């Protein structure tokens, strides 16, 4: 991307970020005199700058403070005077809000390079079919989609689980780890290596001993690997991929059985 394309992508991300922080004037300040605004609500098909400002002001007074997660933006098309930016992201309520909601969104921004700088001539925001149900008079949904529900359950598990894994490190110290923080455990001879997303702990415990502590929520995917299923991002013949990109082998003869165990947990 050239410098202008980089700037347009940055501005698109900032417009959305500020909008969900209820700073509608930042978005409006970048709107061209002639702008089209199309959004997820049935009545949000606006063709004038005044309508867009009124809509932005009304929405920002009603929505909770939110932030973007897993945002991806790219230049779909460009020329010297026109830039089309597309993106996808997850909108999630801020921790201080009194309730939790999270929703997927996709966007298209069309920017014009005018004598007054970069200005938005078109904004289109949409949600995947079935993910959100927004009533006609709502500025923000009050129902939870499948992805948001899954995210919330993972967060609850991570934040409320009080189960601990006790390991004895190579110096003889007893360490207690939050079980939900452990990604996988690998055998190293008669000892083990306990892996989290941020640490690697060498332990004197055998993998059999640690399997007894985790038997109802971890899966022995291989005689040398004990895996926390919530950190698995992909399963294929004959390997699994963990969240940090590590690939662990799965025995051919036990692949179907282990796959069923992972899915059941």
PDB file of C-alpha atoms in Angstrom:
ATOM      1  CA  UNK A   1       0.000   0.000   0.000  1.00  0.00           C
ATOM      2  CA  UNK A   2       1.103   3.587  -0.641  1.00  0.00           C
ATOM      3  CA  UNK A   3       0.981   6.328   2.016  1.00  0.00           C
ATOM      4  CA  UNK A   4      -2.506   7.517   1.066  1.00  0.00           C
ATOM      5  CA  UNK A   5      -3.908   3.976   1.208  1.00  0.00           C
ATOM      6  CA  UNK A   6      -2.310   3.482   4.625  1.00  0.00           C
ATOM      7  CA  UNK A   7      -3.899   6.719   5.813  1.00  0.00           C
ATOM      8  CA  UNK A   8      -7.343   5.761   4.490  1.00  0.00           C
ATOM      9  CA  UNK A   9      -7.201   2.369   6.244  1.00  0.00           C
ATOM     10  CA  UNK A  10      -6.106   4.102   9.476  1.00  0.00           C
ATOM     11  CA  UNK A  11      -8.911   6.653   9.228  1.00  0.00           C
ATOM     12  CA  UNK A  12     -11.502   3.928   8.616  1.00  0.00           C
ATOM     13  CA  UNK A  13     -10.406   2.058  11.737  1.00  0.00           C
ATOM     14  CA  UNK A  14     -10.366   5.282  13.761  1.00  0.00           C
ATOM     15  CA  UNK A  15     -13.842   6.301  12.566  1.00  0.00           C
ATOM     16  CA  UNK A  16     -15.289   2.986  13.744  1.00  0.00           C
ATOM     17  CA  UNK A  17     -13.318   3.015  16.990  1.00  0.00           C
ATOM     18  CA  UNK A  18     -14.455   6.549  17.838  1.00  0.00           C
ATOM     19  CA  UNK A  19     -18.043   5.864  16.809  1.00  0.00           C
ATOM     20  CA  UNK A  20     -18.276   2.964  19.285  1.00  0.00           C
ATOM     21  CA  UNK A  21     -16.812   5.290  21.930  1.00  0.00           C
ATOM     22  CA  UNK A  22     -19.777   7.597  21.093  1.00  0.00           C
ATOM     23  CA  UNK A  23     -17.635  10.264  19.408  1.00  0.00           C
ATOM     24  CA  UNK A  24     -19.912  10.744  16.393  1.00  0.00           C
ATOM     25  CA  UNK A  25     -18.463  14.158  15.484  1.00  0.00           C
ATOM     26  CA  UNK A  26     -15.153  12.596  14.462  1.00  0.00           C
ATOM     27  CA  UNK A  27     -16.965  10.469  11.883  1.00  0.00           C
ATOM     28  CA  UNK A  28     -19.182  13.332  10.774  1.00  0.00           C
ATOM     29  CA  UNK A  29     -16.199  15.661  10.344  1.00  0.00           C
ATOM     30  CA  UNK A  30     -14.912  13.333   7.621  1.00  0.00           C
ATOM     31  CA  UNK A  31     -18.217  13.027   5.736  1.00  0.00           C
ATOM     32  CA  UNK A  32     -18.435  14.515   2.233  1.00  0.00           C
ATOM     33  CA  UNK A  33     -21.255  16.973   1.384  1.00  0.00           C
ATOM     34  CA  UNK A  34     -22.928  14.141  -0.535  1.00  0.00           C
ATOM     35  CA  UNK A  35     -22.860  10.891   1.433  1.00  0.00           C
ATOM     36  CA  UNK A  36     -24.814   7.627   1.522  1.00  0.00           C
ATOM     37  CA  UNK A  37     -25.111   5.779   4.857  1.00  0.00           C
ATOM     38  CA  UNK A  38     -26.481   2.218   4.847  1.00  0.00           C
ATOM     39  CA  UNK A  39     -26.481   0.201   8.052  1.00  0.00           C
ATOM     40  CA  UNK A  40     -27.942  -2.898   9.683  1.00  0.00           C
ATOM     41  CA  UNK A  41     -31.179  -1.260  10.794  1.00  0.00           C
ATOM     42  CA  UNK A  42     -34.087  -1.258   8.365  1.00  0.00           C
ATOM     43  CA  UNK A  43     -34.483   2.525   8.461  1.00  0.00           C
ATOM     44  CA  UNK A  44     -30.799   3.345   8.047  1.00  0.00           C
ATOM     45  CA  UNK A  45     -30.632   4.143   4.340  1.00  0.00           C
ATOM     46  CA  UNK A  46     -29.686   7.827   4.442  1.00  0.00           C
ATOM     47  CA  UNK A  47     -28.872  10.052   1.496  1.00  0.00           C
ATOM     48  CA  UNK A  48     -28.065  13.484   2.950  1.00  0.00           C
ATOM     49  CA  UNK A  49     -25.384  14.827   5.272  1.00  0.00           C
ATOM     50  CA  UNK A  50     -27.986  16.239   7.666  1.00  0.00           C
ATOM     51  CA  UNK A  51     -29.722  12.849   7.940  1.00  0.00           C
ATOM     52  CA  UNK A  52     -26.389  11.159   8.608  1.00  0.00           C
ATOM     53  CA  UNK A  53     -25.509  13.616  11.379  1.00  0.00           C
ATOM     54  CA  UNK A  54     -28.909  13.226  13.051  1.00  0.00           C
ATOM     55  CA  UNK A  55     -28.636   9.439  12.840  1.00  0.00           C
ATOM     56  CA  UNK A  56     -25.102   9.375  14.251  1.00  0.00           C
ATOM     57  CA  UNK A  57     -26.077  11.667  17.122  1.00  0.00           C
ATOM     58  CA  UNK A  58     -29.173   9.587  17.966  1.00  0.00           C
ATOM     59  CA  UNK A  59     -27.284   6.284  17.855  1.00  0.00           C
ATOM     60  CA  UNK A  60     -24.369   7.499  19.951  1.00  0.00           C
ATOM     61  CA  UNK A  61     -26.777   8.628  22.653  1.00  0.00           C
ATOM     62  CA  UNK A  62     -28.259   5.116  22.808  1.00  0.00           C
ATOM     63  CA  UNK A  63     -25.362   2.688  22.325  1.00  0.00           C
ATOM     64  CA  UNK A  64     -23.123   1.437  25.152  1.00  0.00           C
ATOM     65  CA  UNK A  65     -19.409   2.155  25.053  1.00  0.00           C
ATOM     66  CA  UNK A  66     -17.746  -0.576  22.988  1.00  0.00           C
ATOM     67  CA  UNK A  67     -14.398  -1.555  21.521  1.00  0.00           C
ATOM     68  CA  UNK A  68     -13.315  -3.424  18.393  1.00  0.00           C
ATOM     69  CA  UNK A  69     -11.710  -6.869  18.477  1.00  0.00           C
ATOM     70  CA  UNK A  70     -10.122  -8.968  15.712  1.00  0.00           C
ATOM     71  CA  UNK A  71     -10.426  -6.041  13.292  1.00  0.00           C
ATOM     72  CA  UNK A  72      -9.176  -6.489   9.720  1.00  0.00           C
ATOM     73  CA  UNK A  73      -9.248  -3.745   7.094  1.00  0.00           C
ATOM     74  CA  UNK A  74      -7.966  -3.757   3.521  1.00  0.00           C
ATOM     75  CA  UNK A  75      -7.985  -1.661   0.348  1.00  0.00           C
ATOM     76  CA  UNK A  76     -10.499  -3.305  -1.997  1.00  0.00           C
ATOM     77  CA  UNK A  77      -9.985  -0.791  -4.821  1.00  0.00           C
ATOM     78  CA  UNK A  78      -8.238   2.512  -5.360  1.00  0.00           C
ATOM     79  CA  UNK A  79      -7.299   5.158  -7.887  1.00  0.00           C
ATOM     80  CA  UNK A  80      -5.895   8.661  -7.533  1.00  0.00           C
ATOM     81  CA  UNK A  81      -9.179  10.121  -6.233  1.00  0.00           C
ATOM     82  CA  UNK A  82     -11.202   7.168  -4.880  1.00  0.00           C
ATOM     83  CA  UNK A  83     -10.493   4.518  -2.236  1.00  0.00           C
ATOM     84  CA  UNK A  84     -12.715   1.592  -1.248  1.00  0.00           C
ATOM     85  CA  UNK A  85     -11.943   0.067   2.159  1.00  0.00           C
ATOM     86  CA  UNK A  86     -13.577  -3.134   3.384  1.00  0.00           C
ATOM     87  CA  UNK A  87     -13.280  -4.710   6.800  1.00  0.00           C
ATOM     88  CA  UNK A  88     -14.633  -7.054   9.427  1.00  0.00           C
ATOM     89  CA  UNK A  89     -14.485  -6.860  13.197  1.00  0.00           C
ATOM     90  CA  UNK A  90     -16.154  -7.822  16.454  1.00  0.00           C
ATOM     91  CA  UNK A  91     -17.914  -5.097  18.473  1.00  0.00           C
ATOM     92  CA  UNK A  92     -17.832  -5.878  22.215  1.00  0.00           C
ATOM     93  CA  UNK A  93     -19.153  -3.847  25.128  1.00  0.00           C
ATOM     94  CA  UNK A  94     -16.521  -2.312  27.414  1.00  0.00           C
ATOM     95  CA  UNK A  95     -15.949  -3.986  30.820  1.00  0.00           C
ATOM     96  CA  UNK A  96     -17.474  -1.067  32.738  1.00  0.00           C
ATOM     97  CA  UNK A  97     -20.853  -1.437  31.000  1.00  0.00           C
ATOM     98  CA  UNK A  98     -23.652  -3.083  32.973  1.00  0.00           C
ATOM     99  CA  UNK A  99     -24.177  -5.881  30.446  1.00  0.00           C
ATOM    100  CA  UNK A 100     -22.203  -7.900  27.900  1.00  0.00           C
ATOM    101  CA  UNK A 101     -22.910  -8.147  24.193  1.00  0.00           C
ATOM    102  CA  UNK A 102     -20.655  -8.903  21.251  1.00  0.00           C
ATOM    103  CA  UNK A 103     -21.501  -8.873  17.555  1.00  0.00           C
ATOM    104  CA  UNK A 104     -19.796  -9.394  14.223  1.00  0.00           C
ATOM    105  CA  UNK A 105     -19.886  -6.592  11.669  1.00  0.00           C
ATOM    106  CA  UNK A 106     -18.603  -6.010   8.145  1.00  0.00           C
ATOM    107  CA  UNK A 107     -18.088  -2.586   6.575  1.00  0.00           C
ATOM    108  CA  UNK A 108     -17.400  -0.764   3.338  1.00  0.00           C
ATOM    109  CA  UNK A 109     -16.096   2.818   3.343  1.00  0.00           C
ATOM    110  CA  UNK A 110     -15.691   4.806   0.128  1.00  0.00           C
ATOM    111  CA  UNK A 111     -13.291   7.736   0.482  1.00  0.00           C
ATOM    112  CA  UNK A 112     -12.788  10.572  -2.008  1.00  0.00           C
ATOM    113  CA  UNK A 113      -9.559  12.544  -2.235  1.00  0.00           C
ATOM    114  CA  UNK A 114     -10.985  16.072  -2.593  1.00  0.00           C
ATOM    115  CA  UNK A 115      -9.609  19.577  -2.339  1.00  0.00           C
ATOM    116  CA  UNK A 116     -10.607  19.440   1.345  1.00  0.00           C
ATOM    117  CA  UNK A 117      -8.685  16.241   1.990  1.00  0.00           C
ATOM    118  CA  UNK A 118     -10.002  12.691   2.361  1.00  0.00           C
ATOM    119  CA  UNK A 119     -13.796  12.572   2.778  1.00  0.00           C
ATOM    120  CA  UNK A 120     -16.294   9.717   3.126  1.00  0.00           C
ATOM    121  CA  UNK A 121     -18.896   9.492   0.369  1.00  0.00           C
ATOM    122  CA  UNK A 122     -20.359   6.105   1.323  1.00  0.00           C
ATOM    123  CA  UNK A 123     -20.568   3.908   4.442  1.00  0.00           C
ATOM    124  CA  UNK A 124     -22.175   0.465   4.513  1.00  0.00           C
ATOM    125  CA  UNK A 125     -22.316  -1.572   7.741  1.00  0.00           C
ATOM    126  CA  UNK A 126     -23.825  -5.064   7.866  1.00  0.00           C
ATOM    127  CA  UNK A 127     -24.118  -8.059  10.177  1.00  0.00           C
ATOM    128  CA  UNK A 128     -24.000 -11.747   9.185  1.00  0.00           C
ATOM    129  CA  UNK A 129     -27.449 -13.243   8.660  1.00  0.00           C
ATOM    130  CA  UNK A 130     -28.821 -14.661  11.895  1.00  0.00           C
ATOM    131  CA  UNK A 131     -26.033 -13.321  14.084  1.00  0.00           C
ATOM    132  CA  UNK A 132     -27.934 -10.246  15.238  1.00  0.00           C
ATOM    133  CA  UNK A 133     -31.587  -9.359  15.521  1.00  0.00           C
ATOM    134  CA  UNK A 134     -32.024  -5.605  15.777  1.00  0.00           C
ATOM    135  CA  UNK A 135     -35.520  -4.255  16.347  1.00  0.00           C
ATOM    136  CA  UNK A 136     -36.612  -1.341  14.194  1.00  0.00           C
ATOM    137  CA  UNK A 137     -36.316   1.180  17.029  1.00  0.00           C
ATOM    138  CA  UNK A 138     -33.011  -0.116  18.449  1.00  0.00           C
ATOM    139  CA  UNK A 139     -29.600   1.457  18.015  1.00  0.00           C
ATOM    140  CA  UNK A 140     -27.895  -1.592  19.539  1.00  0.00           C
ATOM    141  CA  UNK A 141     -29.138  -5.208  19.829  1.00  0.00           C
ATOM    142  CA  UNK A 142     -30.419  -6.676  23.064  1.00  0.00           C
ATOM    143  CA  UNK A 143     -30.089 -10.288  21.935  1.00  0.00           C
ATOM    144  CA  UNK A 144     -26.931 -12.348  21.762  1.00  0.00           C
ATOM    145  CA  UNK A 145     -25.696 -14.152  18.661  1.00  0.00           C
ATOM    146  CA  UNK A 146     -23.991 -17.541  18.575  1.00  0.00           C
ATOM    147  CA  UNK A 147     -20.468 -16.164  18.305  1.00  0.00           C
ATOM    148  CA  UNK A 148     -20.998 -13.757  21.194  1.00  0.00           C
ATOM    149  CA  UNK A 149     -22.461 -16.550  23.312  1.00  0.00           C
ATOM    150  CA  UNK A 150     -19.447 -18.768  22.617  1.00  0.00           C
ATOM    151  CA  UNK A 151     -17.063 -15.903  23.458  1.00  0.00           C
ATOM    152  CA  UNK A 152     -18.882 -15.167  26.705  1.00  0.00           C
ATOM    153  CA  UNK A 153     -18.809 -18.810  27.822  1.00  0.00           C
ATOM    154  CA  UNK A 154     -15.054 -18.966  27.177  1.00  0.00           C
ATOM    155  CA  UNK A 155     -14.499 -15.789  29.182  1.00  0.00           C
ATOM    156  CA  UNK A 156     -16.631 -17.045  32.071  1.00  0.00           C
ATOM    157  CA  UNK A 157     -14.682 -20.301  32.119  1.00  0.00           C
ATOM    158  CA  UNK A 158     -11.376 -18.439  32.046  1.00  0.00           C
ATOM    159  CA  UNK A 159     -12.306 -15.907  34.729  1.00  0.00           C
ATOM    160  CA  UNK A 160     -14.244 -18.079  37.153  1.00  0.00           C
ATOM    161  CA  UNK A 161     -12.449 -21.403  37.056  1.00  0.00           C
ATOM    162  CA  UNK A 162     -10.662 -21.865  40.366  1.00  0.00           C
ATOM    163  CA  UNK A 163      -9.147 -25.254  39.623  1.00  0.00           C
ATOM    164  CA  UNK A 164      -5.402 -25.421  39.994  1.00  0.00           C
ATOM    165  CA  UNK A 165      -2.683 -27.613  38.551  1.00  0.00           C
ATOM    166  CA  UNK A 166       0.106 -28.303  41.035  1.00  0.00           C
ATOM    167  CA  UNK A 167       3.545 -28.997  39.572  1.00  0.00           C
ATOM    168  CA  UNK A 168       7.001 -29.380  41.051  1.00  0.00           C
ATOM    169  CA  UNK A 169       9.580 -27.454  39.046  1.00  0.00           C
ATOM    170  CA  UNK A 170      13.211 -28.478  38.464  1.00  0.00           C
ATOM    171  CA  UNK A 171      14.306 -26.542  41.551  1.00  0.00           C
ATOM    172  CA  UNK A 172      11.927 -28.495  43.764  1.00  0.00           C
ATOM    173  CA  UNK A 173       9.466 -25.617  44.234  1.00  0.00           C
ATOM    174  CA  UNK A 174       5.746 -26.367  44.235  1.00  0.00           C
ATOM    175  CA  UNK A 175       3.895 -24.190  41.728  1.00  0.00           C
ATOM    176  CA  UNK A 176       0.116 -23.795  41.439  1.00  0.00           C
ATOM    177  CA  UNK A 177      -1.167 -22.867  37.974  1.00  0.00           C
ATOM    178  CA  UNK A 178      -4.677 -21.844  36.971  1.00  0.00           C
ATOM    179  CA  UNK A 179      -5.859 -24.874  35.019  1.00  0.00           C
ATOM    180  CA  UNK A 180      -7.616 -22.688  32.448  1.00  0.00           C
ATOM    181  CA  UNK A 181      -4.284 -20.953  31.687  1.00  0.00           C
ATOM    182  CA  UNK A 182      -2.501 -24.195  30.725  1.00  0.00           C
ATOM    183  CA  UNK A 183      -2.437 -24.790  26.972  1.00  0.00           C
ATOM    184  CA  UNK A 184      -0.833 -28.251  26.868  1.00  0.00           C
ATOM    185  CA  UNK A 185       1.592 -30.520  28.696  1.00  0.00           C
ATOM    186  CA  UNK A 186       4.286 -32.543  26.927  1.00  0.00           C
ATOM    187  CA  UNK A 187       6.353 -35.441  28.219  1.00  0.00           C
ATOM    188  CA  UNK A 188      10.126 -34.980  28.455  1.00  0.00           C
ATOM    189  CA  UNK A 189      11.465 -38.372  29.407  1.00  0.00           C
ATOM    190  CA  UNK A 190      10.043 -39.095  32.857  1.00  0.00           C
ATOM    191  CA  UNK A 191       9.371 -35.394  33.424  1.00  0.00           C
ATOM    192  CA  UNK A 192       7.151 -32.838  31.672  1.00  0.00           C
ATOM    193  CA  UNK A 193       6.977 -29.378  30.134  1.00  0.00           C
ATOM    194  CA  UNK A 194       3.877 -27.323  30.986  1.00  0.00           C
ATOM    195  CA  UNK A 195       3.032 -24.747  28.309  1.00  0.00           C
ATOM    196  CA  UNK A 196       0.875 -21.657  28.748  1.00  0.00           C
ATOM    197  CA  UNK A 197       0.461 -18.860  26.201  1.00  0.00           C
ATOM    198  CA  UNK A 198       3.164 -16.864  27.981  1.00  0.00           C
ATOM    199  CA  UNK A 199       5.394 -19.363  29.771  1.00  0.00           C
ATOM    200  CA  UNK A 200       7.134 -22.726  29.590  1.00  0.00           C
ATOM    201  CA  UNK A 201       7.624 -24.581  32.899  1.00  0.00           C
ATOM    202  CA  UNK A 202       9.872 -27.633  33.265  1.00  0.00           C
ATOM    203  CA  UNK A 203       8.352 -29.945  35.878  1.00  0.00           C
ATOM    204  CA  UNK A 204       9.503 -33.089  37.656  1.00  0.00           C
ATOM    205  CA  UNK A 205       5.977 -34.554  37.501  1.00  0.00           C
ATOM    206  CA  UNK A 206       5.278 -37.354  35.053  1.00  0.00           C
ATOM    207  CA  UNK A 207       2.620 -36.859  32.386  1.00  0.00           C
ATOM    208  CA  UNK A 208       0.612 -39.680  33.983  1.00  0.00           C
ATOM    209  CA  UNK A 209       0.563 -37.816  37.290  1.00  0.00           C
ATOM    210  CA  UNK A 210      -0.592 -34.580  35.677  1.00  0.00           C
ATOM    211  CA  UNK A 211      -3.201 -36.447  33.646  1.00  0.00           C
ATOM    212  CA  UNK A 212      -4.845 -37.503  36.908  1.00  0.00           C
ATOM    213  CA  UNK A 213      -5.245 -33.831  37.885  1.00  0.00           C
ATOM    214  CA  UNK A 214      -6.769 -32.864  34.526  1.00  0.00           C
ATOM    215  CA  UNK A 215      -8.631 -36.038  33.567  1.00  0.00           C
ATOM    216  CA  UNK A 216     -12.111 -34.522  33.155  1.00  0.00           C
ATOM    217  CA  UNK A 217     -11.121 -31.470  31.081  1.00  0.00           C
ATOM    218  CA  UNK A 218      -7.872 -32.245  29.233  1.00  0.00           C
ATOM    219  CA  UNK A 219      -7.413 -34.829  26.478  1.00  0.00           C
ATOM    220  CA  UNK A 220      -4.459 -37.182  26.051  1.00  0.00           C
ATOM    221  CA  UNK A 221      -4.047 -36.692  22.293  1.00  0.00           C
ATOM    222  CA  UNK A 222      -0.824 -38.707  22.267  1.00  0.00           C
ATOM    223  CA  UNK A 223       1.084 -40.639  24.895  1.00  0.00           C
ATOM    224  CA  UNK A 224       3.399 -37.635  25.108  1.00  0.00           C
ATOM    225  CA  UNK A 225       0.813 -34.820  24.982  1.00  0.00           C
ATOM    226  CA  UNK A 226      -1.971 -33.706  27.307  1.00  0.00           C
ATOM    227  CA  UNK A 227      -4.035 -30.943  25.711  1.00  0.00           C
ATOM    228  CA  UNK A 228      -6.514 -28.308  26.898  1.00  0.00           C
ATOM    229  CA  UNK A 229      -9.234 -28.377  24.161  1.00  0.00           C
ATOM    230  CA  UNK A 230     -10.154 -24.695  24.578  1.00  0.00           C
ATOM    231  CA  UNK A 231      -6.775 -23.786  23.022  1.00  0.00           C
ATOM    232  CA  UNK A 232      -7.189 -26.032  19.957  1.00  0.00           C
ATOM    233  CA  UNK A 233      -7.760 -24.014  16.778  1.00  0.00           C
ATOM    234  CA  UNK A 234      -7.766 -26.837  14.201  1.00  0.00           C
ATOM    235  CA  UNK A 235      -8.072 -30.628  13.993  1.00  0.00           C
ATOM    236  CA  UNK A 236      -7.006 -32.561  10.916  1.00  0.00           C
ATOM    237  CA  UNK A 237      -5.568 -35.930  10.038  1.00  0.00           C
ATOM    238  CA  UNK A 238      -3.296 -36.561  11.937  1.00  0.00           C
ATOM    239  CA  UNK A 239      -2.486 -33.465  13.935  1.00  0.00           C
ATOM    240  CA  UNK A 240      -3.983 -30.657  15.977  1.00  0.00           C
ATOM    241  CA  UNK A 241      -3.004 -26.978  15.946  1.00  0.00           C
ATOM    242  CA  UNK A 242      -2.842 -24.971  19.151  1.00  0.00           C
ATOM    243  CA  UNK A 243      -3.600 -21.254  19.546  1.00  0.00           C
ATOM    244  CA  UNK A 244       0.098 -20.322  19.491  1.00  0.00           C
ATOM    245  CA  UNK A 245       0.593 -22.207  16.207  1.00  0.00           C
ATOM    246  CA  UNK A 246       2.191 -25.318  17.730  1.00  0.00           C
ATOM    247  CA  UNK A 247       1.255 -28.520  15.885  1.00  0.00           C
ATOM    248  CA  UNK A 248       0.944 -31.720  17.917  1.00  0.00           C
ATOM    249  CA  UNK A 249       0.723 -35.227  16.417  1.00  0.00           C
ATOM    250  CA  UNK A 250      -2.280 -37.553  16.769  1.00  0.00           C
ATOM    251  CA  UNK A 251      -1.788 -41.327  16.348  1.00  0.00           C
ATOM    252  CA  UNK A 252      -3.400 -42.621  13.152  1.00  0.00           C
ATOM    253  CA  UNK A 253      -5.094 -45.567  14.857  1.00  0.00           C
ATOM    254  CA  UNK A 254      -6.621 -43.387  17.574  1.00  0.00           C
ATOM    255  CA  UNK A 255      -7.477 -40.312  15.468  1.00  0.00           C
ATOM    256  CA  UNK A 256     -11.273 -40.871  15.357  1.00  0.00           C
ATOM    257  CA  UNK A 257     -11.448 -41.689  19.078  1.00  0.00           C
ATOM    258  CA  UNK A 258      -9.354 -38.670  20.090  1.00  0.00           C
ATOM    259  CA  UNK A 259     -11.325 -36.353  17.791  1.00  0.00           C
ATOM    260  CA  UNK A 260     -14.557 -37.470  19.498  1.00  0.00           C
ATOM    261  CA  UNK A 261     -13.008 -36.860  22.935  1.00  0.00           C
ATOM    262  CA  UNK A 262     -11.920 -33.339  21.956  1.00  0.00           C
ATOM    263  CA  UNK A 263     -15.345 -32.446  20.621  1.00  0.00           C
ATOM    264  CA  UNK A 264     -17.136 -33.892  23.635  1.00  0.00           C
ATOM    265  CA  UNK A 265     -14.996 -31.910  26.077  1.00  0.00           C
TER     266      UNK A 265
END
